[in-house]
Amino acid sequence: MQQKNNISNSVIRRLPRYYRFLGELQREGIAKISSRELSEKMRLTASQIRQDLNCFGGFGQQGYGYNVAELRIEIARILGLDHMRSIILIGAGNLGRAITLHIDFEKYGYRLVGIFDSNIAMEGIEISGVPIMHMNVIRDFCRENKPQMAVLCIPRSGAEETVKTLMECGVRAFWNFSHYDIHFDFPEADVENVHLTDSLMTLSYSQENHAEQELEQSPKEQGV
Ligand code: NAI
């Protein structure tokens, strides 16, 4: 099997979609699927799917297609969803609360072991059964619990200092909602930046293009 770190970022970015989609097939009771059927359902080309899955050694059998359950387990293994890691969440405001309440971390191999906020008034309040702790105990907590990842739901202003503290405590991976560019100061960290508005702007672009295409087509359609 090919080394994971030789795999292109674009393939890795498609894997969660395969994983999610195969889960839906499993729930529908579908046990096997050909790359052609998979491609039609996922709106990718069959050769794209074969190429993607071949990056990991390929799981399909000629004339049989893919075993849905096996392929899903294999993708989970590649993504590292098959073992538990501990995470903490920093910033228990609107966003932090929404993420804690709506993301089932355990489904993705993460156990939420602590929630932290700099607002002392929040101390002890529970979200999803996890009590909020004050930031002043974060070093002790990390020493004892060794979380591997942090979800950052704090404003950009306090993020650099927070990341510095967390890096010193051994946290190396960040699911970053904070709008602070972690890689600029900490290039060694593993970072996934999430900007919800990026997706809104991409939609805006599609809409603009769509409108332009319709405008270009309309004179012909009208026989002008
Ligand atoms: P909020 O004001 O409701 O909550 C922020 C919480 O973080 C507060 O409880 C505050 O006490 C705490 N906090 C602030 N600085 C801290 C620090 N240094 N350490 C620990 N806790 C700290 O704000 P909300 O709506 O939850 O948003 C949080 C941040 O996330 C905002 O800066 C916002 O711009 C950003 N955001 C990003 C999105 C994205 O798509 N990336 C979407 C929505 C918000």
Tab-separated table of C-alpha atoms in Angstrom, residues 42-174:
chain	number	residue	atom	x	y	z
A	42	MET	CA	-21.477	10.981	-6.320
A	43	ARG	CA	-21.285	12.963	-9.566
A	44	LEU	CA	-17.619	12.101	-10.073
A	45	THR	CA	-16.265	10.186	-13.066
A	46	ALA	CA	-15.753	6.425	-12.644
A	47	SER	CA	-12.080	6.842	-13.550
A	48	GLN	CA	-11.715	9.562	-10.899
A	49	ILE	CA	-13.099	7.155	-8.285
A	50	ARG	CA	-10.829	4.324	-9.429
A	51	GLN	CA	-7.826	6.672	-9.403
A	52	ASP	CA	-8.667	7.998	-5.932
A	53	LEU	CA	-9.105	4.569	-4.386
A	54	ASN	CA	-6.073	3.183	-6.210
A	55	CYS	CA	-3.968	5.718	-4.289
A	56	PHE	CA	-4.507	3.458	-1.294
A	57	GLY	CA	-3.928	0.192	-3.112
A	58	GLY	CA	-7.458	-0.076	-4.591
A	59	PHE	CA	-10.240	-1.993	-2.918
A	60	GLY	CA	-12.412	-2.974	-5.871
A	61	GLN	CA	-12.522	-6.354	-7.564
A	62	GLN	CA	-12.901	-6.655	-11.339
A	63	GLY	CA	-16.506	-7.589	-12.135
A	64	TYR	CA	-17.650	-7.227	-8.532
A	65	GLY	CA	-17.187	-3.575	-7.648
A	66	TYR	CA	-16.658	-2.360	-4.127
A	67	ASN	CA	-17.792	-3.975	-0.907
A	68	VAL	CA	-19.451	-0.962	0.761
A	69	ALA	CA	-18.765	-1.935	4.395
A	70	GLU	CA	-15.136	-2.928	3.758
A	71	LEU	CA	-14.400	0.187	1.738
A	72	ARG	CA	-15.925	2.391	4.440
A	73	ILE	CA	-13.850	0.700	7.150
A	74	GLU	CA	-10.723	1.146	5.049
A	75	ILE	CA	-11.417	4.840	4.436
A	76	ALA	CA	-12.098	5.303	8.174
A	77	ARG	CA	-8.718	3.707	8.876
A	78	ILE	CA	-6.956	5.961	6.367
A	79	LEU	CA	-8.613	9.042	7.865
A	80	GLY	CA	-7.711	7.858	11.366
A	81	LEU	CA	-11.342	7.624	12.505
A	82	ASP	CA	-10.815	4.117	13.850
A	83	HIS	CA	-9.150	5.158	17.108
A	84	MET	CA	-10.079	7.684	19.794
A	85	ARG	CA	-8.117	10.874	20.401
A	86	SER	CA	-8.928	13.511	22.972
A	87	ILE	CA	-9.811	17.091	22.125
A	88	ILE	CA	-10.583	20.285	23.966
A	89	LEU	CA	-12.668	23.256	22.905
A	90	ILE	CA	-11.631	26.834	23.632
A	91	GLY	CA	-14.304	29.530	23.722
A	92	ALA	CA	-17.725	28.514	24.993
A	93	GLY	CA	-19.682	31.328	23.350
A	94	ASN	CA	-22.311	31.003	20.626
A	95	LEU	CA	-20.090	29.151	18.179
A	96	GLY	CA	-18.377	26.898	20.737
A	97	ARG	CA	-21.733	25.966	22.200
A	98	ALA	CA	-23.221	25.210	18.766
A	99	ILE	CA	-20.247	23.014	17.833
A	100	THR	CA	-20.349	21.144	21.137
A	101	LEU	CA	-24.080	20.537	20.850
A	102	HIS	CA	-24.221	19.622	17.171
A	103	ILE	CA	-21.001	17.788	16.333
A	104	ASP	CA	-20.893	14.152	17.396
A	105	PHE	CA	-17.125	14.080	17.923
A	106	GLU	CA	-17.018	10.410	18.917
A	107	LYS	CA	-18.354	9.424	15.510
A	108	TYR	CA	-15.145	10.871	14.061
A	109	GLY	CA	-12.691	9.434	16.542
A	110	TYR	CA	-12.517	12.341	18.988
A	111	ARG	CA	-13.524	12.465	22.637
A	112	LEU	CA	-14.291	15.971	23.937
A	113	VAL	CA	-12.513	15.994	27.304
A	114	GLY	CA	-12.630	19.681	28.225
A	115	ILE	CA	-14.186	23.041	27.406
A	116	PHE	CA	-12.368	26.254	28.358
A	117	ASP	CA	-13.281	29.916	28.456
A	118	SER	CA	-11.609	33.051	29.775
A	119	ASN	CA	-14.889	34.260	31.258
A	120	ILE	CA	-14.876	33.214	34.920
A	121	ALA	CA	-18.689	33.537	35.068
A	122	MET	CA	-18.968	30.491	32.775
A	123	GLU	CA	-16.975	28.199	35.041
A	124	GLY	CA	-18.866	25.015	35.942
A	125	ILE	CA	-21.669	25.465	33.387
A	126	GLU	CA	-22.060	22.228	31.417
A	127	ILE	CA	-22.475	21.850	27.679
A	128	SER	CA	-23.363	18.322	26.551
A	129	GLY	CA	-22.353	17.080	29.992
A	130	VAL	CA	-18.859	18.648	29.806
A	131	PRO	CA	-18.243	21.412	32.407
A	132	ILE	CA	-16.624	24.667	31.283
A	133	MET	CA	-13.262	25.334	32.959
A	134	HIS	CA	-11.414	28.610	33.273
A	135	MET	CA	-8.367	29.146	31.070
A	136	ASN	CA	-6.141	29.483	34.124
A	137	VAL	CA	-6.231	25.704	34.675
A	138	ILE	CA	-5.450	24.767	31.075
A	139	ARG	CA	-1.782	23.909	31.636
A	140	ASP	CA	-2.543	21.558	34.528
A	141	PHE	CA	-5.386	20.016	32.583
A	142	CYS	CA	-3.219	19.380	29.524
A	143	ARG	CA	-0.442	17.904	31.655
A	144	GLU	CA	-2.889	15.392	33.128
A	145	ASN	CA	-5.098	14.668	30.124
A	146	LYS	CA	-2.771	15.209	27.167
A	147	PRO	CA	-5.354	16.371	24.612
A	148	GLN	CA	-4.085	16.114	21.057
A	149	MET	CA	-6.333	18.618	19.329
A	150	ALA	CA	-8.087	21.896	20.118
A	151	VAL	CA	-11.154	23.482	18.558
A	152	LEU	CA	-10.653	27.244	18.582
A	153	CYS	CA	-13.879	29.244	18.879
A	154	ILE	CA	-12.401	32.475	20.157
A	155	PRO	CA	-11.887	35.896	18.564
A	156	ARG	CA	-8.707	36.452	16.544
A	157	SER	CA	-7.397	38.913	19.183
A	158	GLY	CA	-6.652	36.272	21.832
A	159	ALA	CA	-5.847	33.402	19.505
A	160	GLU	CA	-2.076	33.775	19.113
A	161	GLU	CA	-1.465	33.711	22.868
A	162	THR	CA	-3.851	30.755	23.261
A	163	VAL	CA	-2.186	28.739	20.500
A	164	LYS	CA	1.238	29.472	22.000
A	165	THR	CA	0.069	28.147	25.382
A	166	LEU	CA	-1.506	25.078	23.808
A	167	MET	CA	1.583	24.306	21.719
A	168	GLU	CA	3.670	24.510	24.901
A	169	CYS	CA	1.224	22.033	26.439
A	170	GLY	CA	1.737	19.557	23.594
A	171	VAL	CA	-1.393	20.299	21.534
A	172	ARG	CA	-0.328	20.166	17.894
A	173	ALA	CA	-3.574	20.099	15.922
A	174	PHE	CA	-6.175	22.840	15.630
